[in-house]
PDB file of C-alpha atoms in Angstrom:
ATOM      1  CA  MET A   1       0.000   0.000   0.000  1.00 64.00           C
ATOM      2  CA  SER A   2       2.732   2.474   0.954  1.00 71.00           C
ATOM      3  CA  LEU A   3       4.649   1.654  -2.252  1.00 72.00           C
ATOM      4  CA  ALA A   4       1.540   2.483  -4.300  1.00 71.00           C
ATOM      5  CA  LEU A   5       1.174   5.821  -2.488  1.00 71.00           C
ATOM      6  CA  PHE A   6       4.856   6.562  -3.051  1.00 69.00           C
ATOM      7  CA  ASN A   7       4.534   5.784  -6.787  1.00 72.00           C
ATOM      8  CA  GLN A   8       1.417   7.945  -6.984  1.00 78.00           C
ATOM      9  CA  GLN A   9       3.275  10.820  -5.313  1.00 78.00           C
ATOM     10  CA  LEU A  10       6.179  10.465  -7.769  1.00 75.00           C
ATOM     11  CA  ALA A  11       3.766  10.464 -10.713  1.00 73.00           C
ATOM     12  CA  PHE A  12       2.071  13.596  -9.368  1.00 68.00           C
ATOM     13  CA  LEU A  13       5.423  15.368  -8.948  1.00 73.00           C
ATOM     14  CA  GLN A  14       6.414  14.495 -12.523  1.00 75.00           C
ATOM     15  CA  ILE A  15       3.133  15.901 -13.838  1.00 70.00           C
ATOM     16  CA  TYR A  16       3.572  19.045 -11.748  1.00 67.00           C
ATOM     17  CA  LYS A  17       7.153  19.514 -12.930  1.00 69.00           C
ATOM     18  CA  ALA A  18       6.067  19.093 -16.567  1.00 68.00           C
ATOM     19  CA  GLN A  19       3.476  21.859 -16.078  1.00 73.00           C
ATOM     20  CA  SER A  20       5.862  24.306 -14.374  1.00 79.00           C
ATOM     21  CA  PHE A  21       6.438  26.211 -17.620  1.00 84.00           C
ATOM     22  CA  LEU A  22       2.724  26.986 -17.869  1.00 83.00           C
ATOM     23  CA  THR A  23       2.229  27.792 -14.201  1.00 83.00           C
ATOM     24  CA  GLU A  24       5.465  29.581 -13.303  1.00 86.00           C
ATOM     25  CA  GLU A  25       7.489  30.743 -16.308  1.00 88.00           C
ATOM     26  CA  ALA A  26       4.795  31.771 -18.825  1.00 89.00           C
ATOM     27  CA  PRO A  27       3.070  34.315 -16.527  1.00 90.00           C
ATOM     28  CA  LEU A  28       6.415  36.047 -15.851  1.00 90.00           C
ATOM     29  CA  ILE A  29       7.239  36.165 -19.562  1.00 91.00           C
ATOM     30  CA  SER A  30       3.802  37.624 -20.251  1.00 89.00           C
ATOM     31  CA  MET A  31       4.252  40.299 -17.598  1.00 90.00           C
ATOM     32  CA  HIS A  32       7.685  41.431 -18.844  1.00 89.00           C
ATOM     33  CA  VAL A  33       6.819  41.437 -22.537  1.00 90.00           C
ATOM     34  CA  SER A  34       3.402  43.083 -22.091  1.00 89.00           C
ATOM     35  CA  LYS A  35       4.945  45.924 -20.053  1.00 90.00           C
ATOM     36  CA  LEU A  36       7.578  46.498 -22.743  1.00 90.00           C
ATOM     37  CA  VAL A  37       5.151  46.347 -25.670  1.00 89.00           C
ATOM     38  CA  GLY A  38       2.575  48.457 -23.854  1.00 88.00           C
ATOM     39  CA  LYS A  39       5.031  51.335 -23.463  1.00 90.00           C
ATOM     40  CA  ALA A  40       6.370  51.184 -27.030  1.00 91.00           C
ATOM     41  CA  GLU A  41       5.454  53.842 -29.561  1.00 90.00           C
ATOM     42  CA  ARG A  42       5.919  51.488 -32.508  1.00 92.00           C
ATOM     43  CA  PHE A  43       7.445  48.123 -33.389  1.00 93.00           C
ATOM     44  CA  ARG A  44       9.026  46.220 -36.285  1.00 94.00           C
ATOM     45  CA  LEU A  45       9.708  42.545 -36.895  1.00 96.00           C
ATOM     46  CA  HIS A  46      12.931  41.189 -38.383  1.00 97.00           C
ATOM     47  CA  ALA A  47      14.532  37.847 -39.157  1.00 96.00           C
ATOM     48  CA  SER A  48      17.819  38.765 -37.449  1.00 95.00           C
ATOM     49  CA  VAL A  49      19.339  41.252 -35.026  1.00 93.00           C
ATOM     50  CA  ALA A  50      21.598  42.490 -37.858  1.00 92.00           C
ATOM     51  CA  ASP A  51      18.534  43.343 -39.987  1.00 94.00           C
ATOM     52  CA  ALA A  52      16.917  45.026 -36.978  1.00 92.00           C
ATOM     53  CA  LEU A  53      19.960  47.245 -36.364  1.00 89.00           C
ATOM     54  CA  ALA A  54      20.252  48.139 -40.037  1.00 89.00           C
ATOM     55  CA  GLY A  55      16.504  48.757 -40.298  1.00 88.00           C
ATOM     56  CA  THR A  56      16.360  46.507 -43.351  1.00 92.00           C
ATOM     57  CA  ASN A  57      13.953  43.758 -44.345  1.00 94.00           C
ATOM     58  CA  PRO A  58      11.080  44.461 -41.944  1.00 94.00           C
ATOM     59  CA  ARG A  59       8.400  41.805 -42.098  1.00 93.00           C
ATOM     60  CA  SER A  60       4.992  40.860 -40.743  1.00 84.00           C
ATOM     61  CA  ALA A  61       5.511  37.094 -40.894  1.00 90.00           C
ATOM     62  CA  ALA A  62       6.582  35.111 -37.841  1.00 95.00           C
ATOM     63  CA  SER A  63       9.967  36.453 -36.740  1.00 97.00           C
ATOM     64  CA  PRO A  64      12.386  35.820 -33.875  1.00 98.00           C
ATOM     65  CA  VAL A  65      13.308  39.519 -33.517  1.00 97.00           C
ATOM     66  CA  LEU A  66      11.095  42.384 -32.331  1.00 96.00           C
ATOM     67  CA  VAL A  67      12.282  46.006 -32.340  1.00 95.00           C
ATOM     68  CA  LEU A  68      10.444  48.360 -29.987  1.00 95.00           C
ATOM     69  CA  ASN A  69      10.761  52.149 -30.185  1.00 94.00           C
ATOM     70  CA  PHE A  70      10.203  54.282 -27.089  1.00 93.00           C
ATOM     71  CA  ARG A  71       9.922  58.066 -26.931  1.00 92.00           C
ATOM     72  CA  GLN A  72      11.917  59.451 -24.005  1.00 90.00           C
ATOM     73  CA  PRO A  73      10.692  62.459 -21.967  1.00 92.00           C
ATOM     74  CA  ASP A  74      13.137  64.703 -23.869  1.00 92.00           C
ATOM     75  CA  GLY A  75      11.602  63.622 -27.203  1.00 91.00           C
ATOM     76  CA  VAL A  76      14.472  61.346 -28.261  1.00 90.00           C
ATOM     77  CA  VAL A  77      13.360  57.969 -29.621  1.00 90.00           C
ATOM     78  CA  ARG A  78      15.286  54.973 -28.259  1.00 91.00           C
ATOM     79  CA  ALA A  79      15.050  51.389 -29.433  1.00 93.00           C
ATOM     80  CA  ALA A  80      15.099  48.056 -27.674  1.00 94.00           C
ATOM     81  CA  ILE A  81      15.273  44.602 -29.215  1.00 95.00           C
ATOM     82  CA  LEU A  82      13.720  41.341 -28.074  1.00 96.00           C
ATOM     83  CA  SER A  83      15.464  38.474 -29.822  1.00 97.00           C
ATOM     84  CA  PHE A  84      15.061  34.727 -29.502  1.00 97.00           C
ATOM     85  CA  GLU A  85      18.491  33.389 -30.360  1.00 95.00           C
ATOM     86  CA  ASN A  86      21.353  31.157 -29.310  1.00 94.00           C
ATOM     87  CA  ARG A  87      24.287  33.137 -27.918  1.00 89.00           C
ATOM     88  CA  SER A  88      26.517  30.109 -27.186  1.00 83.00           C
ATOM     89  CA  SER A  89      24.701  29.373 -23.926  1.00 84.00           C
ATOM     90  CA  GLY A  90      21.531  27.942 -25.449  1.00 88.00           C
ATOM     91  CA  LEU A  91      18.359  29.460 -26.785  1.00 94.00           C
ATOM     92  CA  ALA A  92      16.926  32.402 -24.858  1.00 95.00           C
ATOM     93  CA  LEU A  93      14.713  35.443 -25.309  1.00 96.00           C
ATOM     94  CA  TYR A  94      17.204  38.306 -24.920  1.00 95.00           C
ATOM     95  CA  TYR A  95      16.582  42.001 -24.268  1.00 95.00           C
ATOM     96  CA  TYR A  96      18.921  44.587 -25.810  1.00 93.00           C
ATOM     97  CA  VAL A  97      18.892  48.351 -25.443  1.00 92.00           C
ATOM     98  CA  VAL A  98      20.153  49.911 -28.662  1.00 90.00           C
ATOM     99  CA  PRO A  99      22.644  52.654 -27.751  1.00 86.00           C
ATOM    100  CA  LEU A 100      22.410  56.037 -29.467  1.00 80.00           C
ATOM    101  CA  SER A 101      25.621  55.140 -31.326  1.00 78.00           C
ATOM    102  CA  GLY A 102      23.771  52.183 -32.874  1.00 71.00           C
ATOM    103  CA  VAL A 103      26.561  49.750 -31.979  1.00 77.00           C
ATOM    104  CA  LEU A 104      24.954  46.843 -30.183  1.00 80.00           C
ATOM    105  CA  GLY A 105      26.813  45.106 -27.386  1.00 82.00           C
ATOM    106  CA  ALA A 106      25.794  42.161 -25.283  1.00 84.00           C
ATOM    107  CA  PRO A 107      22.163  41.835 -24.222  1.00 88.00           C
ATOM    108  CA  GLN A 108      21.230  43.585 -20.980  1.00 89.00           C
ATOM    109  CA  TRP A 109      19.463  40.455 -19.740  1.00 90.00           C
ATOM    110  CA  TYR A 110      17.422  37.518 -20.873  1.00 91.00           C
ATOM    111  CA  ILE A 111      13.725  37.201 -20.188  1.00 92.00           C
ATOM    112  CA  THR A 112      13.661  33.400 -20.319  1.00 93.00           C
ATOM    113  CA  LYS A 113      15.663  30.367 -21.369  1.00 93.00           C
ATOM    114  CA  LYS A 114      12.799  27.869 -21.027  1.00 92.00           C
ATOM    115  CA  PRO A 115      10.958  28.025 -24.401  1.00 93.00           C
ATOM    116  CA  SER A 116      12.069  25.902 -27.320  1.00 94.00           C
ATOM    117  CA  ASN A 117      10.876  28.640 -29.703  1.00 96.00           C
ATOM    118  CA  VAL A 118       9.555  32.209 -29.574  1.00 96.00           C
ATOM    119  CA  SER A 119       8.093  34.013 -32.567  1.00 96.00           C
ATOM    120  CA  PHE A 120       6.528  37.431 -33.015  1.00 96.00           C
ATOM    121  CA  TRP A 121       3.990  38.124 -35.754  1.00 94.00           C
ATOM    122  CA  VAL A 122       1.265  40.561 -36.718  1.00 91.00           C
ATOM    123  CA  ASP A 123      -2.353  39.608 -37.348  1.00 90.00           C
ATOM    124  CA  GLN A 124      -4.728  42.388 -38.446  1.00 87.00           C
ATOM    125  CA  GLY A 125      -2.496  45.014 -36.836  1.00 85.00           C
ATOM    126  CA  ILE A 126      -2.233  43.155 -33.521  1.00 88.00           C
ATOM    127  CA  LEU A 127       1.199  42.047 -32.313  1.00 92.00           C
ATOM    128  CA  ARG A 128       1.264  38.412 -31.240  1.00 93.00           C
ATOM    129  CA  MET A 129       3.933  36.337 -29.549  1.00 95.00           C
ATOM    130  CA  THR A 130       3.905  32.544 -29.587  1.00 95.00           C
ATOM    131  CA  LEU A 131       5.943  30.597 -27.050  1.00 93.00           C
ATOM    132  CA  ALA A 132       6.692  26.917 -27.538  1.00 94.00           C
ATOM    133  CA  GLY A 133       7.385  25.384 -24.151  1.00 91.00           C
ATOM    134  CA  PRO A 134       9.924  22.676 -23.367  1.00 90.00           C
ATOM    135  CA  ASN A 135       7.201  19.991 -23.331  1.00 88.00           C
ATOM    136  CA  GLY A 136       5.476  21.060 -26.541  1.00 89.00           C
ATOM    137  CA  GLU A 137       3.132  23.597 -24.949  1.00 90.00           C
ATOM    138  CA  LEU A 138       2.035  26.451 -27.229  1.00 92.00           C
ATOM    139  CA  ILE A 139       0.959  29.776 -25.774  1.00 92.00           C
ATOM    140  CA  THR A 140       0.019  32.799 -27.876  1.00 92.00           C
ATOM    141  CA  TYR A 141      -0.127  36.273 -26.367  1.00 91.00           C
ATOM    142  CA  SER A 142      -1.747  39.186 -28.170  1.00 88.00           C
ATOM    143  CA  GLY A 143      -1.371  42.834 -27.419  1.00 77.00           C
ATOM    144  CA  ALA A 144      -1.337  46.322 -28.737  1.00 65.00           C
ATOM    145  CA  MET A 145       0.529  49.432 -27.772  1.00 58.00           C
ATOM    146  CA  THR A 146      -1.273  51.812 -25.442  1.00 58.00           C
ATOM    147  CA  GLN A 147      -0.819  55.545 -25.509  1.00 53.00           C
TER     148      GLN A 147
END
């Protein structure tokens, strides 16, 4: 009897661990990204960080790179980049602040390393982000900029 209870407890813990992306990581990703997108004045999608920096090849199809433009209190427009890429330490959704010089350094931080894929796309003028979790979960967030 006690062995059956122990096995049941182990099975429950495995199920709980498999769901941790949905219950723990995804809400934090949503909070960070929605705050960033909500404060942006405009956005662009690109296939690569190099295209984003050069301002070339913008697209509306699913893309791993999102450029956000923010107007500062002094009127200067600054850019930030969200990029799902592998920077030698595995795939992650990175956040860059583009300096006024335009020369991009290392990312300021990463939002998450848990998803197996992140893509940004536009549907009828609405920005959407799809996360593919480590266990095949798919979550799509939709949002628009607020002024």
